[in-house]
Each structure stands twice: as C-alpha cells, then as structure tokens.
Coordinates of C-alpha atoms and ligand atoms in Angstrom, one line a residue:
X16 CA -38.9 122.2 -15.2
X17 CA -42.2 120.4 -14.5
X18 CA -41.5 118.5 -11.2
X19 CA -41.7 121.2 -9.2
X20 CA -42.9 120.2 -5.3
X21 CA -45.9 121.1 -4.4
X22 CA -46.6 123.1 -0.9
X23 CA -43.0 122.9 0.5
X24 CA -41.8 126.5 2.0
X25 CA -38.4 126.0 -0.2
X26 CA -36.3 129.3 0.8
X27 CA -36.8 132.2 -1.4
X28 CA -34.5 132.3 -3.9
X29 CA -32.5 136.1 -4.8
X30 CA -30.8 134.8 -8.1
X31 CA -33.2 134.4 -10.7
X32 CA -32.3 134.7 -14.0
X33 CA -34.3 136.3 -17.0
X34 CA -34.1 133.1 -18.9
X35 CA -35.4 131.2 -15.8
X36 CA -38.4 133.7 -15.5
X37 CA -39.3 133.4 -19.0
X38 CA -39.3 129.8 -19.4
X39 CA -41.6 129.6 -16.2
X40 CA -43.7 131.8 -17.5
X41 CA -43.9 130.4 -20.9
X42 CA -45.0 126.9 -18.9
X43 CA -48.0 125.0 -20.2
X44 CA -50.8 127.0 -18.0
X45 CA -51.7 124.1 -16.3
X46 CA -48.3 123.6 -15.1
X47 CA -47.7 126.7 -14.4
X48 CA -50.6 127.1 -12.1
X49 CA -49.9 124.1 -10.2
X50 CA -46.3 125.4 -9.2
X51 CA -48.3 128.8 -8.2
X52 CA -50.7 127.1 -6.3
X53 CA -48.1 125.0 -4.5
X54 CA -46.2 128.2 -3.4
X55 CA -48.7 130.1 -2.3
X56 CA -50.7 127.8 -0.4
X57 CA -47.1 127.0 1.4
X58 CA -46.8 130.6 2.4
X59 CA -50.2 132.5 2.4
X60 CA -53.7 131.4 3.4
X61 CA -55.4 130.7 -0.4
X62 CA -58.7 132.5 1.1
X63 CA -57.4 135.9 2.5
X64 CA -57.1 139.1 0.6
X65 CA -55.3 142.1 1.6
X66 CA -57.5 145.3 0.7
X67 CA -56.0 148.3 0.4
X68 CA -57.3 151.9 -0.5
X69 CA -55.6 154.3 -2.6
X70 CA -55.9 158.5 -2.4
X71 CA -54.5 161.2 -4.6
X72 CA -53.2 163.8 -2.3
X73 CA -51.5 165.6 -4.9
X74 CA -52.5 165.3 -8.1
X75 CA -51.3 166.4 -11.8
X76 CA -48.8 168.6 -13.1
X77 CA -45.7 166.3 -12.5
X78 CA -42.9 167.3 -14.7
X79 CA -41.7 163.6 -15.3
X80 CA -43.0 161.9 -18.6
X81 CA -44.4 158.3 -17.8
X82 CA -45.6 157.5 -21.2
X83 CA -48.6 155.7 -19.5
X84 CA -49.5 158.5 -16.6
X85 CA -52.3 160.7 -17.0
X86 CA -50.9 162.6 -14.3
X87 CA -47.6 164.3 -16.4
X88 CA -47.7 167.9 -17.9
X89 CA -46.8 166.8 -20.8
X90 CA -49.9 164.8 -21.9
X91 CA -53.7 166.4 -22.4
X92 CA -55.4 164.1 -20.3
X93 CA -58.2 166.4 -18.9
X94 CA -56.8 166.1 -15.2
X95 CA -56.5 169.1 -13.4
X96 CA -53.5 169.9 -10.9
X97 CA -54.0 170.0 -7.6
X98 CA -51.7 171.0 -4.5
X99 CA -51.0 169.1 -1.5
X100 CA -54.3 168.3 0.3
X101 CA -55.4 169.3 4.0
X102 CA -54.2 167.1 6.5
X103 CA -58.0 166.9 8.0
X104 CA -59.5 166.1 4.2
X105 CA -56.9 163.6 4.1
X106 CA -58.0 161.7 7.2
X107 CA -61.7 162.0 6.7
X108 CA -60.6 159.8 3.8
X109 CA -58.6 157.3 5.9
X110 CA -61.8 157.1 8.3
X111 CA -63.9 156.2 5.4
X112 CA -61.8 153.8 3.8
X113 CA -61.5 151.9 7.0
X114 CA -65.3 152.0 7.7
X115 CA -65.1 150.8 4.0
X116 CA -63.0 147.1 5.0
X117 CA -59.5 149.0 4.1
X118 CA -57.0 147.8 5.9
X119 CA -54.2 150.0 4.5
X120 CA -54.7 153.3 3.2
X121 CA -52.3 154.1 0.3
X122 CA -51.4 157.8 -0.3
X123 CA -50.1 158.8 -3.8
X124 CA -48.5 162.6 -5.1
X125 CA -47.5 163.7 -8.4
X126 CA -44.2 164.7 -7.6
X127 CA -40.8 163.7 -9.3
X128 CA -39.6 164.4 -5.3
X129 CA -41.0 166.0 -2.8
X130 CA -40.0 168.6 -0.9
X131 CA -39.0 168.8 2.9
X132 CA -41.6 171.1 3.7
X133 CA -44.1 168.4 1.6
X134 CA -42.5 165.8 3.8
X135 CA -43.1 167.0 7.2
X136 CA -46.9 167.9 5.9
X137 CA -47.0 163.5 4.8
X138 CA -45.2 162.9 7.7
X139 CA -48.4 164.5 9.8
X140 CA -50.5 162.4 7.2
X141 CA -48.8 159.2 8.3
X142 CA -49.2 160.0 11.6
X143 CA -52.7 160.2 11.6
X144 CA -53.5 157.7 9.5
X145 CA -51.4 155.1 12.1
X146 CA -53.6 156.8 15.2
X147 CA -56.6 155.4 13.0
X148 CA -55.3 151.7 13.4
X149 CA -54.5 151.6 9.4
X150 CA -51.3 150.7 8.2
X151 CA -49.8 153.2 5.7
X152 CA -48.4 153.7 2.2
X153 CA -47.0 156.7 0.4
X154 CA -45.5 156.7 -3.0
X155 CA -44.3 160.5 -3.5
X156 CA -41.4 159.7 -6.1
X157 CA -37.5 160.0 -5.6
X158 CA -36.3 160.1 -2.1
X159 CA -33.5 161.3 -0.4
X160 CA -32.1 159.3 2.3
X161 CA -32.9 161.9 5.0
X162 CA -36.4 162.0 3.9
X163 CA -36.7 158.2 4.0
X164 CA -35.7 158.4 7.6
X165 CA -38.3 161.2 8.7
X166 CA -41.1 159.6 7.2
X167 CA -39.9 156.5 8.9
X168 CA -39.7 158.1 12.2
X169 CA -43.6 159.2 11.8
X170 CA -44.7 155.7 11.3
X171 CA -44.5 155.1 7.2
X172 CA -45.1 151.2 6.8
X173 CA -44.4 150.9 3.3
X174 CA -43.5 152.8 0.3
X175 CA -44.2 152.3 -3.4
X176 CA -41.9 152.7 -5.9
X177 CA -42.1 151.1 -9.1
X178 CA -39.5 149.6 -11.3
X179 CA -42.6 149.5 -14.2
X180 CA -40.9 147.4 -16.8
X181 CA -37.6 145.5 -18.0
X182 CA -34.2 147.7 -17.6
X183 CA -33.7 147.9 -21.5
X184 CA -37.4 149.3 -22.0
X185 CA -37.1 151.9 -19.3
X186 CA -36.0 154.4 -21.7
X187 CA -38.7 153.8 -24.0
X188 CA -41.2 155.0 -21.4
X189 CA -39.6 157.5 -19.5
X190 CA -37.1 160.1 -20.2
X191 CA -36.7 162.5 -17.0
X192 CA -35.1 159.8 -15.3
X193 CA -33.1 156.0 -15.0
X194 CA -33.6 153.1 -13.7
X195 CA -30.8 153.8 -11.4
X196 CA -32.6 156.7 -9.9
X197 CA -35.5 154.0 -9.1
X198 CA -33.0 151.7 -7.3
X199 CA -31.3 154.7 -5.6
X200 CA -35.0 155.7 -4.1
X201 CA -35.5 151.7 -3.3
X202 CA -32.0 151.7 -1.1
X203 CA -32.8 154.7 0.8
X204 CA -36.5 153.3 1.7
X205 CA -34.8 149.8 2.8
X206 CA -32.0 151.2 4.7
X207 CA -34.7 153.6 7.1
X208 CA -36.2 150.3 7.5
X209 CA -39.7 150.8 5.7
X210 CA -41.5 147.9 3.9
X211 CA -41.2 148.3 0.2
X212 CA -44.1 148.1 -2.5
X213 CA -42.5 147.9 -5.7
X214 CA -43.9 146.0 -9.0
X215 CA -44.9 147.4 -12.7
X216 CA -46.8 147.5 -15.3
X217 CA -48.1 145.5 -17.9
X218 CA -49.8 145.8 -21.3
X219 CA -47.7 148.8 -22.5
X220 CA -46.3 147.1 -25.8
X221 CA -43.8 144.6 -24.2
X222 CA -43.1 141.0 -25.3
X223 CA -42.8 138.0 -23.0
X224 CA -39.4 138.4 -22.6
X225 CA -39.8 141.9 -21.1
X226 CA -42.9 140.8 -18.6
X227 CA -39.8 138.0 -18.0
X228 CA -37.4 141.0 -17.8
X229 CA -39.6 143.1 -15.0
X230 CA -40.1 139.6 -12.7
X231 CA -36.8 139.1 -12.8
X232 CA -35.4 142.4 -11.6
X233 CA -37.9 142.7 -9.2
X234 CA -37.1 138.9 -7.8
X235 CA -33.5 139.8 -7.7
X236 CA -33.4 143.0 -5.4
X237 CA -31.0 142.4 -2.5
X238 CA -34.4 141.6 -0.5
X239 CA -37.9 141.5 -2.2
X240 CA -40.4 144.0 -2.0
X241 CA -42.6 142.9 0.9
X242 CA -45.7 144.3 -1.7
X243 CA -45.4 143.6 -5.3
X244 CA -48.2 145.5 -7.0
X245 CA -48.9 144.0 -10.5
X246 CA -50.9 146.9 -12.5
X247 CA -52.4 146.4 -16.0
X248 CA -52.0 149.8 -17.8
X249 CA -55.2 151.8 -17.5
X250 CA -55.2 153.0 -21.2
X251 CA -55.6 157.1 -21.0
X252 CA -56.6 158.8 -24.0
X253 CA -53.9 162.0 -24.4
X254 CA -51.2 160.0 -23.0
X255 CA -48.4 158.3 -25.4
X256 CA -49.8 154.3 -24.6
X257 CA -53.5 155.4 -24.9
X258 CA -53.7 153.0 -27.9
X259 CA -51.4 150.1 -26.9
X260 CA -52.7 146.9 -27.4
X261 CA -54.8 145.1 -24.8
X262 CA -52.8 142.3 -23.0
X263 CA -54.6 138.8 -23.4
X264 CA -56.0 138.2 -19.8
X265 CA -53.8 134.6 -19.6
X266 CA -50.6 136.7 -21.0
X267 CA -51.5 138.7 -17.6
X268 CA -52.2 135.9 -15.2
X269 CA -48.4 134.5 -16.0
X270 CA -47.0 137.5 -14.7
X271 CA -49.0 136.9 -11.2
X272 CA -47.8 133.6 -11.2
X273 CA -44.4 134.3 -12.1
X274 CA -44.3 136.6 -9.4
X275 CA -46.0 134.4 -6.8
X276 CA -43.3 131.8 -7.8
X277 CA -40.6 134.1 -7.2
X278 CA -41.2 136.0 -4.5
X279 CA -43.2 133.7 -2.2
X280 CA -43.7 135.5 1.2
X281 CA -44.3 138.6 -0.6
X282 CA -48.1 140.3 -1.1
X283 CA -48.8 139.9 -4.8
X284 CA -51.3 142.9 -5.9
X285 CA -53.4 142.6 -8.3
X286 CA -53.4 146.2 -8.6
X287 CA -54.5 148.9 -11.3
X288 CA -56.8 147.4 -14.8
X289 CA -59.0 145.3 -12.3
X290 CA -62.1 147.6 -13.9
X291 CA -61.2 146.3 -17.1
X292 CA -61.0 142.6 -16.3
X293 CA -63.7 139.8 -16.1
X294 CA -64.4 138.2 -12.7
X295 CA -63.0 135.0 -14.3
X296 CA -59.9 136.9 -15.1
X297 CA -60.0 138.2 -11.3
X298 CA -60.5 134.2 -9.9
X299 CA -57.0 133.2 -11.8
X300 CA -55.5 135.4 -10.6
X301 CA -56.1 134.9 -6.9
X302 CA -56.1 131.1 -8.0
X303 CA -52.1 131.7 -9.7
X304 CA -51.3 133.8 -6.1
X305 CA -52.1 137.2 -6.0
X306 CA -53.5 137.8 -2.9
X307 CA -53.6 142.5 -1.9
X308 CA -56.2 144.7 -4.1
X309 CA -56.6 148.1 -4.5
X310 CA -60.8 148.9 -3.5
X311 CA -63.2 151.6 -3.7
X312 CA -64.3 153.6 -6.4
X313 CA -61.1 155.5 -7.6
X314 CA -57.4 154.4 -8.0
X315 CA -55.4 157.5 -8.2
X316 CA -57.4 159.8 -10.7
X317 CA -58.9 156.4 -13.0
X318 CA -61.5 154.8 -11.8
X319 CA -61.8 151.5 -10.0
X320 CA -64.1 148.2 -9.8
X321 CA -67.3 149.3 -7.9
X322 CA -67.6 148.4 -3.8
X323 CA -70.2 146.2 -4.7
X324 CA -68.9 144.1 -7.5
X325 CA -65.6 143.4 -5.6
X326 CA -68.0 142.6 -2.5
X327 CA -70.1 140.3 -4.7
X328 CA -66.9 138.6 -6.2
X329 CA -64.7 137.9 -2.9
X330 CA -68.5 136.5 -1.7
X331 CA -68.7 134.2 -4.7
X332 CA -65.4 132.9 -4.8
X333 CA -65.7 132.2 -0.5
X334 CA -62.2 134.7 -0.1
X335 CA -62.1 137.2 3.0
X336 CA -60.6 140.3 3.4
X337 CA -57.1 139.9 5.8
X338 CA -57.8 142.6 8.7
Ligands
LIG3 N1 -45.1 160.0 -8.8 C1 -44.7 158.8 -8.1 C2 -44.0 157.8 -8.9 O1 -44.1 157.7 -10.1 O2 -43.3 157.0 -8.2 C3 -45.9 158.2 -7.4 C4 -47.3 158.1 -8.1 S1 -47.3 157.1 -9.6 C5 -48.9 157.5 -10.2 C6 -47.4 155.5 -8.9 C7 -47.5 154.3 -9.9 O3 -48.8 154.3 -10.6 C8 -46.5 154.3 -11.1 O4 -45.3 153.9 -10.8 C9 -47.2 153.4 -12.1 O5 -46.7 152.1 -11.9 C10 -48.7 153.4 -11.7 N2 -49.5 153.9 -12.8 C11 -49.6 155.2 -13.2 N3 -50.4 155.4 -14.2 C12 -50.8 154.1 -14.5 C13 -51.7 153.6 -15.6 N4 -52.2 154.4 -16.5 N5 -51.9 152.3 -15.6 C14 -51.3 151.5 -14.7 N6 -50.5 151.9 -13.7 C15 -50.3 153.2 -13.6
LIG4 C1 -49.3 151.0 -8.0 O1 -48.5 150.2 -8.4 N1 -50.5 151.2 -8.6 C2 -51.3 152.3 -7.9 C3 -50.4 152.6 -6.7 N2 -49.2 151.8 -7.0 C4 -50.1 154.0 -6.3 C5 -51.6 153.4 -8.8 C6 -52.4 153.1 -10.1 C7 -52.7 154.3 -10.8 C8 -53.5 154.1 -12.0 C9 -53.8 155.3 -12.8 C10 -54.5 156.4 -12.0 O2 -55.5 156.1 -11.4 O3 -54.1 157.6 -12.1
LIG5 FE1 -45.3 161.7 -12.3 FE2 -45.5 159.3 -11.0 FE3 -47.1 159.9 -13.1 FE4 -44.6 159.5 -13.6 S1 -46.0 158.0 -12.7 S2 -45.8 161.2 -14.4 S3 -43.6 160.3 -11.7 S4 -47.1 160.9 -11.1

C-alpha cells in the first residue's frame, strides 16, 4: 500500500473498490499525502486554483427533502421562495463575478426538475453567460434526456449533480427520490455531451467507511466527473442535520485526497463549509489536491468565506487563480 510512485501520470483507474478507498484513506496521513501530492503534481499545476462563483436563480420551496438543504418545504429554515430570476439580473451577476476573478459562473434552482418552459428561460441564461467569456454550470435537479440536449445546444459546459453520500445511506437522507434517479440524471448529462460536476457531502453523521463508500461510487462512474465538488455540510438550524456532529478537519482532508487519488485529471472542489474552516485546514487541502473553489460572499442561500480572506489566503500560500 505504501510504495506508491510518486509523480507518474499512471492511467486513471474506473474499478475501485470500497475496501481499496477505505484503506487509502485510512493511510498514516503522511503517507497518504505523499501519494496525493504525487498525483496531483503529475496531472495539475500544484499553484493554480480554479475559482468559480455560485448564484441562486431559484431559490426555496423544493418539494424534495434533503435532510441537509435549507432550501426544502419541509424544513423552517427562514429562506423565503423565490421564482425563476430575470434573465438581465441574472447576467448583471455573471458581469460581476467575472470582474470579481470568476472564471465560471455556477447557477443553481430549487427544483426536483425543471420544467421545459424553465429550460428554454436557463438555456437563455447559458447563453449569455458564454457571450460574457465565462464558462457555465447549472445544477437544476433531475433531467430528462431532451432537456440535457437543449441546454447543451445553448452552450451548458457542465452540470452538477450530486451523488451526496454512500448508496446504503441515501435513504437516510432523502426520501422523494433514489440513487438511481441521480445516475439516470448523470447518463442523460454525459450522453448530450456536457461536463459533469458531481461530488457530496460530508459531515452529515457518516463513518469512514461511508466517506469510503461516496469516493468510491463517484471513482467508479463509467467516466469521472470532470468536477468533483467536495462540500462540508453547512449545518442549518430547522433542517434534520442542523445538529450533526462537526467532522474533524483531517477526517475531511482524507476525503480530498482520496478523491485526488482516484480521480486524477479531475477538478477536486473544495466546495461548500470553507467559512467554517481554518486557513490551515484550507492549505491541506490544496496541499492533498483539491485545486476549484467556490468565491464571493454567498454560496447558494449560506454564506461564504469573505473576497478578502480568500484573496489574503491564495496570496499567502503563493497559489493563482486558473483564468
Ligand atoms: N436542486 C438541485 C439538486 O439537488 O440537484 C440543485 C441545487 S442543490 C442545493 C445542489 C447541491 O448543494 C446538493 O446536491 C448538495 O450537495 C449541496 N448542498 C445543499 N445544501 C448543503 C449544505 N447545507 N451543506 C453542504 N452542501 C449542501
Ligand atoms: C455543490 O456541490 N455545492 C454547491 C453547488 N454544488 C451548487 C452548493 C452548496 C450549497 C450550500 C448550501 C447553501 O448555500 O444553500
Ligand atoms: Fe431541493 Fe436540491 Fe435542496 Fe434537495 S438539495 S431540497 S433537491 S434544492
């Protein structure tokens, strides 16, 4: 397990298993660092950062019940619906997040699936956001494979759907629909030929072996997600996980490196929880691979790391924003 070479660009692999995953992860830290290191400095540029900027365009009132998503009628978390926004609000938002460093601008809706009408109105969002020289990201919910296609044929780079956790959790954190639909949604997205964002959540009660569980489903997709966002749950009072325990930080940065390790040419985003997180914390995880952030002040409706304190951080740690 421990002789690992360093900085050779070994194929990605597709057949993980759990077992393999978990005793990775479960590496002496050292150890486990050094294999990161090796694979990311083989197939990324250890000083580069992908920055990314996230907007609610629709926010509240879904009817599915993430147990961790302020976002779901059926938790009090003091958000207030919203309908779709105006294309023009939408892209006075893209304009500012590119002024801001962005290089992608990330779009997010409360929907268990959107509507066709909904998609030709993102499709015009995608558009514009393309005509602004920023790549694009929607993550709307289930898709059909129609819908896939037209926002394709507008310009969609990538699209985020999560798997969130391990297969035998699933069902302990959301009821309104399966793992299967998730996987149906991520066929669809890969067959128009968009770039898929898919990664999870971590923090909400699991043990190693379900961190182990997630990597390894995620590492094992027919082809990985180009974009692996690695979110540590934002604990929201009203919903069900408001009180779950707080992962320790190292527990956290194994998952990165896990990741990094398994998928190697794949953007490893360290995405929501930042806020909560020393810039110690931060530094290993860039150090164990993770190399895409979410920036500015507001993820979807929680709150982010300030402009200025992830300025001051990339600055102390000498690590540039990719543009
Ligand atoms: N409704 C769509 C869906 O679920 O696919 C798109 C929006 S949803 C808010 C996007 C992702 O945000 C979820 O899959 C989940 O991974 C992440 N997320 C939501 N609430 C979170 C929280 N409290 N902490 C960390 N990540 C969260
Ligand atoms: C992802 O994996 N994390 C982002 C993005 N994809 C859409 C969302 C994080 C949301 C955190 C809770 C909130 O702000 O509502
Ligand atoms: Fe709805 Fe997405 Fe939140 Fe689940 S994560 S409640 S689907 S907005």
């Amino acid at each position: 397990m421990l002789d690992a070479p360093v900085a050779t660009k070994a194929p990605p692999r597709f057949d993980w298993t759990r077992a393999e995953v978990a005793a990775l992860m479960a590496l002496p830290f050292p150890e486990l660092i050094w294999r990161a290191q090796g694979v990311h400095r083989a197939w990324h540029d250890p000083t580069k950062v992908q920055v990314a900027t996230l907007l609610s365009i629709k926010t509240g009132g879904c009817p599915e019940d993430c147990a961790y998503c302020p976002q779901s009628i059926s938790y009090e978390t003091g958000v207030e619906a919203s309908r779709l926004m105006d294309l023009d609000e939408v892209l006075a938002a893209a304009r500012a997040a590119k002024e801001g460093g962005a290089s992608r601008f990330c779009m997010g809706a409360a929907w268990r699936s959107p509507k066709d009408r909904d998609i030709e109105r993102v499709a015009a969002m995608i558009a514009g956001v393309r005509d602004l020289g920023l790549e694009s990201c929607v993550t709307l919910g289930m898709l059909t494979d129609r819908q896939a296609h037209t926002l394709r044929d507008a310009g969609l780079d990538y699209y985020n759907h999560n798997l969130d956790t391990a297969p035998e959790l699933y069902g302990n954190i959301i009821s309104t629909r399966t793992y299967q639909d998730r996987l149906e949604t991520l066929g669809h997205v890969r067959d128009a030929g968009i770039a898929v964002c898919c990664g999870g959540i971590v923090g909400m009660g699991e043990d190693a072996d379900g961190r182990a569980g997630l990597i390894a489903s995620l590492a094992t997709l027919p082809t990985h997600p180009e974009s692996v966002p690695i979110n540590a749950l934002v604990r929201v009072v009203g919903t069900p996980l408001a009180d779950a325990a707080a992962l320790d930080p190292i527990d956290f940065v194994r998952v990165i490196a896990a990741a990094r390790i398994t998928m190697p040419a794949s953007y490893v985003r360290l995405s929501a929880g930042r806020e909560a997180m020393d810039d110690a914390t931060q530094a290993l995880c860039f150090i164990a691979g993770a190399n895409s952030i979410f920036a500015g002040e507001r993820l979807l409706t929680t709150s982010n790391v300030a402009p200025p304190r992830d300025a001051a951080l990339l600055a102390r740690l000498g690590m540039v924003p990719i543009q």
